[in-house]
XYZ file of C-alpha atoms in Angstrom:
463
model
C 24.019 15.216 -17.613
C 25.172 15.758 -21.401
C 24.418 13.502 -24.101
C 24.889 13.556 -27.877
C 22.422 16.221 -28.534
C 23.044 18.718 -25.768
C 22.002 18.437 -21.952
C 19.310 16.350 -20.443
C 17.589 15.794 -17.494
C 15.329 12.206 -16.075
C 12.083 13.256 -13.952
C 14.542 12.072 -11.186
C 16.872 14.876 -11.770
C 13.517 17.317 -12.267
C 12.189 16.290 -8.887
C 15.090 17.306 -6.923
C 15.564 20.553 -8.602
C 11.552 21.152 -8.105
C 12.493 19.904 -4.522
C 9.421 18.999 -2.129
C 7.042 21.654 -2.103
C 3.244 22.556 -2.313
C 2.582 20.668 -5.659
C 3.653 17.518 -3.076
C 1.705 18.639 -0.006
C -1.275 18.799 -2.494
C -1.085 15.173 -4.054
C 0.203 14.114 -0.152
C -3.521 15.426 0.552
C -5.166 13.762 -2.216
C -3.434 10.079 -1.523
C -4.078 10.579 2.115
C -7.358 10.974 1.677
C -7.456 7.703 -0.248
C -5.441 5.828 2.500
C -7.631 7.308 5.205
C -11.058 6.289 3.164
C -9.006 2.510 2.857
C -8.267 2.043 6.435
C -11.691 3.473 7.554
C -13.402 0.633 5.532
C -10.630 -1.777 7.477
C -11.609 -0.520 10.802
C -15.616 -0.550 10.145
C -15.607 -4.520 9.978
C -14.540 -4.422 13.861
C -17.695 -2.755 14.183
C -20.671 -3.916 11.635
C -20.177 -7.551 11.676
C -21.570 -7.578 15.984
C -24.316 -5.710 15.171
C -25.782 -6.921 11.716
C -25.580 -10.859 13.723
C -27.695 -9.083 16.284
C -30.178 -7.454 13.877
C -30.703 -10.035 11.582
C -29.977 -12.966 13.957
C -26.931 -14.324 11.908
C -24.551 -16.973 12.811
C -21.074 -17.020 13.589
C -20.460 -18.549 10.665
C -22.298 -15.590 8.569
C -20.997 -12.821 10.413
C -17.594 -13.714 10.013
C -18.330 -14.435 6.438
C -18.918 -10.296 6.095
C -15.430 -9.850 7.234
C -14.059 -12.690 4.575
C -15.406 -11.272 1.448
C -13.418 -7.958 2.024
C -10.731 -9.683 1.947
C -11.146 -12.122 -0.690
C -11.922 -8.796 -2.829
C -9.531 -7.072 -1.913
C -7.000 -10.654 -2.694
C -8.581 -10.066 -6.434
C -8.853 -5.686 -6.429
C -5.079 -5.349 -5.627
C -3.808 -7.786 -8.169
C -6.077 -6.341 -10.984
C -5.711 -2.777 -10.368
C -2.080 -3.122 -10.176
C -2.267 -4.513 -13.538
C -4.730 -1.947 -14.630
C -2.170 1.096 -13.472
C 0.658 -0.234 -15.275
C -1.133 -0.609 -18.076
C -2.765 2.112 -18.463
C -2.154 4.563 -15.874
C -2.177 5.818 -12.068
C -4.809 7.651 -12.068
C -7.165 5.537 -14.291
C -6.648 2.956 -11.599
C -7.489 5.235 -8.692
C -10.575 6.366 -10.663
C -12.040 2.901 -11.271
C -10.920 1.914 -7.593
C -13.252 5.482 -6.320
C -16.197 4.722 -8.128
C -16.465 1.049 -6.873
C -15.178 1.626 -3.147
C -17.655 4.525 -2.785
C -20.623 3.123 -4.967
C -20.444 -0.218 -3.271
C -19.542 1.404 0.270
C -22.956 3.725 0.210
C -25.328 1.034 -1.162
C -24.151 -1.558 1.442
C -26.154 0.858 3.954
C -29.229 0.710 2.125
C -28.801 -3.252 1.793
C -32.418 -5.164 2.878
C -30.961 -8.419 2.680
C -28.015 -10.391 4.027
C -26.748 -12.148 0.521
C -26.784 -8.500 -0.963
C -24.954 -7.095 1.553
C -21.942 -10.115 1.638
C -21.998 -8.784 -2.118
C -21.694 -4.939 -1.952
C -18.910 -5.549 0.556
C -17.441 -7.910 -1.275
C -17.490 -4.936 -4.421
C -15.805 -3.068 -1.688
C -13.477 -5.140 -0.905
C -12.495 -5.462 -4.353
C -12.195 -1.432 -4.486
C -10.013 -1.229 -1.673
C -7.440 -3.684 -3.233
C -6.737 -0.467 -4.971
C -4.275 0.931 -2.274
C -1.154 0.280 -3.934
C -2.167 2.353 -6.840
C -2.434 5.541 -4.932
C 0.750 4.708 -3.126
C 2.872 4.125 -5.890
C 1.248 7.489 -7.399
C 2.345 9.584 -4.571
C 5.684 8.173 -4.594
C 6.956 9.113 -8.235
C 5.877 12.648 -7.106
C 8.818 12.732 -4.274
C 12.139 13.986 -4.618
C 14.801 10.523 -3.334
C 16.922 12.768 -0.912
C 13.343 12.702 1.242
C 11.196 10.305 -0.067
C 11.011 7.729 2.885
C 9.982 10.228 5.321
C 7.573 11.672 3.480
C 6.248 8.529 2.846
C 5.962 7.791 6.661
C 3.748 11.072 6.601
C 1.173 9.367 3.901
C 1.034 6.306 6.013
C -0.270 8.177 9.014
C -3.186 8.618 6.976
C -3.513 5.313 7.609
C -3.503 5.615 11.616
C -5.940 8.796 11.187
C -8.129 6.888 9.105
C -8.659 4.293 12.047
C -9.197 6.698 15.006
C -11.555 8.783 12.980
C -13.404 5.469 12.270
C -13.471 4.431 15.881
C -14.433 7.835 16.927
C -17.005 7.953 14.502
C -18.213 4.582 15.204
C -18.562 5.795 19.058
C -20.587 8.375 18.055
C -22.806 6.917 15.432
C -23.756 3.631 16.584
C -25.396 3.468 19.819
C -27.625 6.262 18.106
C -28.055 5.562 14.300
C -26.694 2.026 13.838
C -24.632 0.253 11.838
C -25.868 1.085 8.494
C -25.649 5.385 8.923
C -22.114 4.550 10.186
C -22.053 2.305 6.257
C -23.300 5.269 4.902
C -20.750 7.864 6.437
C -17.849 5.868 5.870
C -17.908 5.948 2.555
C -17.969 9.368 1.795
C -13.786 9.872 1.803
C -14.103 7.905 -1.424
C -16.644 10.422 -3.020
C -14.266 13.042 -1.810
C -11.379 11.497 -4.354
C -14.188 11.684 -7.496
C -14.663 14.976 -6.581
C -11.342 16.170 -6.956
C -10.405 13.681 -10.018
C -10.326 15.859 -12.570
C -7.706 17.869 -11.547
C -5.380 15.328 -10.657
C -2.023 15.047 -12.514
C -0.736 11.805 -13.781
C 2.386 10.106 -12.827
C 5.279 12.574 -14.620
C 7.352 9.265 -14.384
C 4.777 6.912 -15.915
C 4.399 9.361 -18.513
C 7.852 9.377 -19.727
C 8.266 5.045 -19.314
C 5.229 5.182 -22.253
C 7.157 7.735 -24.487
C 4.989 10.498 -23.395
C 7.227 12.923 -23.001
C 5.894 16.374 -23.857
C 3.099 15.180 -21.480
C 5.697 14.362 -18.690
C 6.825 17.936 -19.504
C 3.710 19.433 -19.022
C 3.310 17.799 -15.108
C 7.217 18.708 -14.339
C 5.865 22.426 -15.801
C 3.187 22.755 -13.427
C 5.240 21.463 -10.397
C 7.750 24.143 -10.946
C 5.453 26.715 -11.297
C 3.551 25.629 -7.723
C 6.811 25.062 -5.953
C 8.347 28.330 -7.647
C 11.439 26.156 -8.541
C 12.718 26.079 -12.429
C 13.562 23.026 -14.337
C 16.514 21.826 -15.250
C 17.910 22.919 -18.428
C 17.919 20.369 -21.373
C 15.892 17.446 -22.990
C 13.706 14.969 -20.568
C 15.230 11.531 -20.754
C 14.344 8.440 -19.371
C 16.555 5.973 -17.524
C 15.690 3.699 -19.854
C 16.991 5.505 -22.627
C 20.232 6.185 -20.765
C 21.137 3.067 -20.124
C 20.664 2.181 -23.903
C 23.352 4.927 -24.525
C 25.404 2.977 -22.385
C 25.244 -0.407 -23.801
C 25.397 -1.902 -27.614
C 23.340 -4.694 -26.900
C 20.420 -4.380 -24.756
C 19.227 -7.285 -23.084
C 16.041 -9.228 -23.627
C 14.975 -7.644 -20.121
C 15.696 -3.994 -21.076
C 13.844 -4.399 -24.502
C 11.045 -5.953 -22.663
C 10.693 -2.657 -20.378
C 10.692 -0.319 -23.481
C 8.550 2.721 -23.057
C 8.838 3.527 -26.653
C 5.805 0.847 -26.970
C 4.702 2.360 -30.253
C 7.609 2.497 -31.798
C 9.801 -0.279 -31.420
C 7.871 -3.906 -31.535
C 9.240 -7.331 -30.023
C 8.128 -10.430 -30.501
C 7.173 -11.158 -26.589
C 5.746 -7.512 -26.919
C 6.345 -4.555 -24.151
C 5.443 -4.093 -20.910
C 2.244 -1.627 -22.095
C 1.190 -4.611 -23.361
C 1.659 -6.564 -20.953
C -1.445 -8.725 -19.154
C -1.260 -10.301 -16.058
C 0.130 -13.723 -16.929
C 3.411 -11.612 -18.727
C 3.416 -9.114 -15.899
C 3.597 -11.799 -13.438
C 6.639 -13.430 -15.866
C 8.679 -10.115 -15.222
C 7.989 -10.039 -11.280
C 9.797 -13.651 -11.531
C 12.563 -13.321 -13.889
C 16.033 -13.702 -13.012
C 16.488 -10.120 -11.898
C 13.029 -9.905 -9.739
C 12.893 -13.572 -8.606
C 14.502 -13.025 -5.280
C 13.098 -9.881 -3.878
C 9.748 -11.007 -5.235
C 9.107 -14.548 -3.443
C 10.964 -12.897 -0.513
C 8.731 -9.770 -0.463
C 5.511 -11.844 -1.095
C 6.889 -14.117 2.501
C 6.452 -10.894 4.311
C 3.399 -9.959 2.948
C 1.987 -12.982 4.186
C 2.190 -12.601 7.497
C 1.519 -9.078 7.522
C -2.015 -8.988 7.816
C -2.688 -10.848 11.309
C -1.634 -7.823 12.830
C -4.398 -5.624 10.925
C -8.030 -7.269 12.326
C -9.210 -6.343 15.852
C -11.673 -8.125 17.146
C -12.257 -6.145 19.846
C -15.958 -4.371 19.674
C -15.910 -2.085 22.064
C -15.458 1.456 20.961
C -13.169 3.324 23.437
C -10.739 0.192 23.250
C -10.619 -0.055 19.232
C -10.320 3.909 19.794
C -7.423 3.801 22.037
C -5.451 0.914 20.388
C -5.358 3.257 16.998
C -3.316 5.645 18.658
C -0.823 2.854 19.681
C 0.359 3.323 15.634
C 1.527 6.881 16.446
C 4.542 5.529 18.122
C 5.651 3.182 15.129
C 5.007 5.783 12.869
C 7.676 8.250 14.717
C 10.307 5.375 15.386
C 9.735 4.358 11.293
C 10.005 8.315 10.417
C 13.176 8.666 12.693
C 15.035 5.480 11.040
C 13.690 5.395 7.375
C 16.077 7.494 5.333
C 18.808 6.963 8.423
C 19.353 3.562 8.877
C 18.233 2.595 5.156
C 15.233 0.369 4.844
C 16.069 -3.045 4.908
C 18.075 -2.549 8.787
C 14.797 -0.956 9.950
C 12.600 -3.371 8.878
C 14.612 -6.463 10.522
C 15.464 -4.719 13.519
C 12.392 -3.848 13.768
C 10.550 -7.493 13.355
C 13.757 -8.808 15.622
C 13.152 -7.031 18.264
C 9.047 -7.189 18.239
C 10.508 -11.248 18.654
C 12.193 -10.194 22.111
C 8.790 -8.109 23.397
C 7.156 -11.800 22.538
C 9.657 -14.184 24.105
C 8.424 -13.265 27.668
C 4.741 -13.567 27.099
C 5.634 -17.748 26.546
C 5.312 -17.236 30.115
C 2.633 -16.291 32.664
C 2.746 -12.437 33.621
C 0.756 -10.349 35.538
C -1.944 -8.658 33.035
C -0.222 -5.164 33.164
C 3.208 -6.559 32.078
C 1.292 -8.596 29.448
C -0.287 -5.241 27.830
C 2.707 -3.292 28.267
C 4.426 -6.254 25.916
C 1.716 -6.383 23.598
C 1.946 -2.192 23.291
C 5.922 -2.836 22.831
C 5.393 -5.532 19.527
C 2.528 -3.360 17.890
C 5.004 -0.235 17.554
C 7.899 -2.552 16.314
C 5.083 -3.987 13.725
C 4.029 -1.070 12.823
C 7.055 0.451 11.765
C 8.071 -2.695 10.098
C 5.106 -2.135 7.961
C 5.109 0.856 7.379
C 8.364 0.704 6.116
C 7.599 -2.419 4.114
C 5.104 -0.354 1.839
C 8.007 2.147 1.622
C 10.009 -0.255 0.362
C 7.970 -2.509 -1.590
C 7.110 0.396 -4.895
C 10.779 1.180 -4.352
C 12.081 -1.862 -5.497
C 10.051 -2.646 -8.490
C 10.837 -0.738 -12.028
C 8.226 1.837 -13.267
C 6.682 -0.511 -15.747
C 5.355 -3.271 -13.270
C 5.361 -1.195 -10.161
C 1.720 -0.707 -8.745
C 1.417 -4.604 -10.249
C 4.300 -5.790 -8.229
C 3.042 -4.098 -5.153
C -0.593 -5.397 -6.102
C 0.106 -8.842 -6.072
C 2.694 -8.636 -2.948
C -0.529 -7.518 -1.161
C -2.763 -10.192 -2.709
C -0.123 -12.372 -1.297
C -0.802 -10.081 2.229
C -4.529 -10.979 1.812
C -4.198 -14.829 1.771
C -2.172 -14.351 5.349
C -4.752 -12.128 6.513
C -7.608 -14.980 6.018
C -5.271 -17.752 7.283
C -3.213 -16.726 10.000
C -5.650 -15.062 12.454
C -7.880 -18.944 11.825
C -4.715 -20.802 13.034
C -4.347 -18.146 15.941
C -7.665 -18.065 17.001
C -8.165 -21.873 16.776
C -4.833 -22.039 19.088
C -6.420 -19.661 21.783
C -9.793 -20.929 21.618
C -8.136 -24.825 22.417
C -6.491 -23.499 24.931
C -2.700 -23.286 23.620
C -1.835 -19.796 23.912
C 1.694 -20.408 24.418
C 1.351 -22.304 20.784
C -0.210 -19.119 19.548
C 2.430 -16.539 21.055
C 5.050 -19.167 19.004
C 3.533 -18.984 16.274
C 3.909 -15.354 16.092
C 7.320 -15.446 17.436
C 8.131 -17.472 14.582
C 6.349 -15.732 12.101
C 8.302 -12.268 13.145
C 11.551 -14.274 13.209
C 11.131 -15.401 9.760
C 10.348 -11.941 8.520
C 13.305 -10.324 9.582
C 15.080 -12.940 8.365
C 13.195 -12.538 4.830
C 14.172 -8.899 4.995
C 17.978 -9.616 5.261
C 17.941 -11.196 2.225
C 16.744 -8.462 0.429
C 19.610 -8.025 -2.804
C 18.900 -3.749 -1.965
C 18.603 -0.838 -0.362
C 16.789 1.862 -1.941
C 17.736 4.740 0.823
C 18.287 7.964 -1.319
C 18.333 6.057 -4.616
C 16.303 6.698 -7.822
C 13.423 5.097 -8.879
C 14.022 2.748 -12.090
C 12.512 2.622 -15.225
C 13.872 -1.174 -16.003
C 14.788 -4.266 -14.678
C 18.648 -3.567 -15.810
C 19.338 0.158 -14.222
């Protein structure tokens, strides 16, 4: 593009020119490892929760409460370190996520009590809130043309990060126990600590905050991986473009200024921004909608996430049930355009539930069970796609952050009213309840006001 002073270029227009190459598969590796080291510390509570009760005679009150605390941390870790990576960067927010995931995670072995062990996993579950921030990373790294599929590839991590679990819980526990398999599992988040230093920072972030020549520096070292050139001209950001365009820019766009040392506003910028003002912009009249609609998915994503099955070669073989949602998500991601995936997907996980209302043989039971997990797992998968899309630089990993908080708070409840149902003998009550659940998602998802297939990540509210 030209402008008044010559030719320029938004890290957008850099990232397809650099195109998708081993700069990617290297911060693809990093992320992953994050997202596996997350979903390991998901899968251990199938495991640890059985056999501390054993040890330390527990009841089923307190062993459940060991589960509960991950997830009321991670409800606080996601909205904070959303917050935290908006503010003040992506990989600051990784970093502080590390050190308390894998700090936390490797004392919780050495734990001689039961009230100091509910609090080192609840440190770890306020760690792992941290997800979103690595996601969102990874993301502003990927060329649009490609970018759902290759973020279908980051959330296999995810899957891998639950069969190596299982497999390593197979191994581990009937020989070293519960807290060796503590121990091991939290050395994925050492791994990212390890690596920190030479970890770039969002190009995209970089330019929001008026750090260009800094942006320039990360776009430099992508070309010179990839063995691509940049584009020729002056780095621009959206946001400055779309003040070219206009006379009078709105309250919204001056609110998502990245110049936030150089132009000042009475209700300040979003670098400024805490978590009250943050939350302000996820609701104002341009985020409203695909906020409170997003945040309805999110809660009901999470009954899908605990197992309560202990028993390793079951846990072991459900993980690889993911593989097929993964493939059907990769397939229709950057075909069909996000939001027909996702409620296609959710409508017809409602038609592999309709038949279990009824009695069926146990066979035909699993094979419709099997059916629903792939359709929810692509939905999800495509969900967390989706979610960083929507959202403008400035409140991205915030927006996501709090969507998932939102996630957390139908993780605790939902799986309570399920298991209540199927305990009182009402699983055709509980079976609704999920059909209704999945019908309302889909429905949710219809209502979306975008579709992000193929289209550039924004700066502000108004682009």
């Amino acid at each position: 593009m030209t402008g008044a002073e010559g030719p320029s270029y938004t890290v957008d227009d850099a990232l397809v020119a650099l195109g998708f190459g081993n700069f990617q598969i290297l911060v693809l590796a990093y992320a992953g490892v994050g997202w596996v080291s997350e979903a390991m510390e998901m899968m251990i509570l199938s495991f640890v929760g059985p056999a501390v009760q054993t040890a330390w005679n527990l009841s089923a009150h307190e062993e459940s409460l060991i589960t509960s605390v991950v997830f009321a941390g991670m409800l606080i870790g996601a909205y904070s370190w959303g917050i935290v990576s908006d503010k003040h960067g992506r990989r600051k927010g990784f970093l502080i996520t590390a050190i308390v995931t894998a700090l936390a995670g490797f004392l919780s072995a050495f734990a001689p009590n039961y009230i100091l062990l509910i609090a080192l996993r609840s440190l770890v579950g306020l760690g792992l809130g941290g997800g979103p921030v690595l996601s969102s990373w990874f993301l502003e790294f990927v060329p649009a043309p490609n970018r759902g599929t290759w973020m279908v590839v980051f959330s296999a991590f995810w899957t891998l990060g639950t069969i190596f679990e299982a497999s390593l819980a197979w191994i581990v526990m009937p020989k070293l126990g519960w807290r060796w398999l503590l121990a091991l599992s939290s050395l994925p988040s050492s791994f990212l600590l390890l690596f920190y230093k030479v970890t770039p920072e969002s190009p995209r972030y970089l330019c929001l905050k008026g750090r260009t020549a800094d942006a320039i520096n990360v776009l430099e070292k992508i070309a010179r991986v990839n063995g691509r050139e940049l584009p020729s001209g002056n780095l621009v950001s959206d946001h400055e473009i779309e003040l070219h365009k206009i006379d009078n820019p709105s309250e919204d766009t001056r609110l998502l200024s990245p110049r936030t040392n150089e132009v000042e506003h009475p209700k300040g910028t979003v670098s400024n921004l805490g978590g009250i003002s943050s939350l302000l912009v996820l609701l104002s009249p341009k985020l409203a909608r695909p906020t409170l609609l997003l945040w309805a998915v999110f809660f009901d994503k999470l009954q899908t996430e605990k197992s309560q099955d202990v028993k390793y070669k079951s846990v072991f073989i459900a993980s690889f049930a993911e593989l097929p949602g993964l493939l059907l998500s990769a397939a229709a991601v950057d075909k069909l355009g996000r939001k027909l995936s996702m409620s296609t997907m959710f409508f017809m996980c409602c038609i592999f539930l309709l038949p279990l209302l009824f009695y069926l043989p146990e066979g035909l039971t699993t094979s419709f069970l099997f059916l629903a997990r792939i359709c929810i797992t692509a939905t999800f998968t495509i969900v967390y796609i989706y979610a960083p899309e929507m959202y403008p630089t400035s409140v991205r990993t915030t927006g996501v952050g709090i969507a998932s908080s939102v996630g957390r708070i139908g993780g605790m409840i939902c799986p309570l009213i399920a298991v209540g149902l199927v305990h009182g003998c009402h699983q055709t009550a509980a079976v609704l309840l999920f059909e209704i659940v999945a019908l309302l998602s889909g429905i949710c998802v219809m209502f979306f006001p975008i579709e992000t297939m193929g289209q550039e990540l924004r700066d502000s509210v108004q682009v």
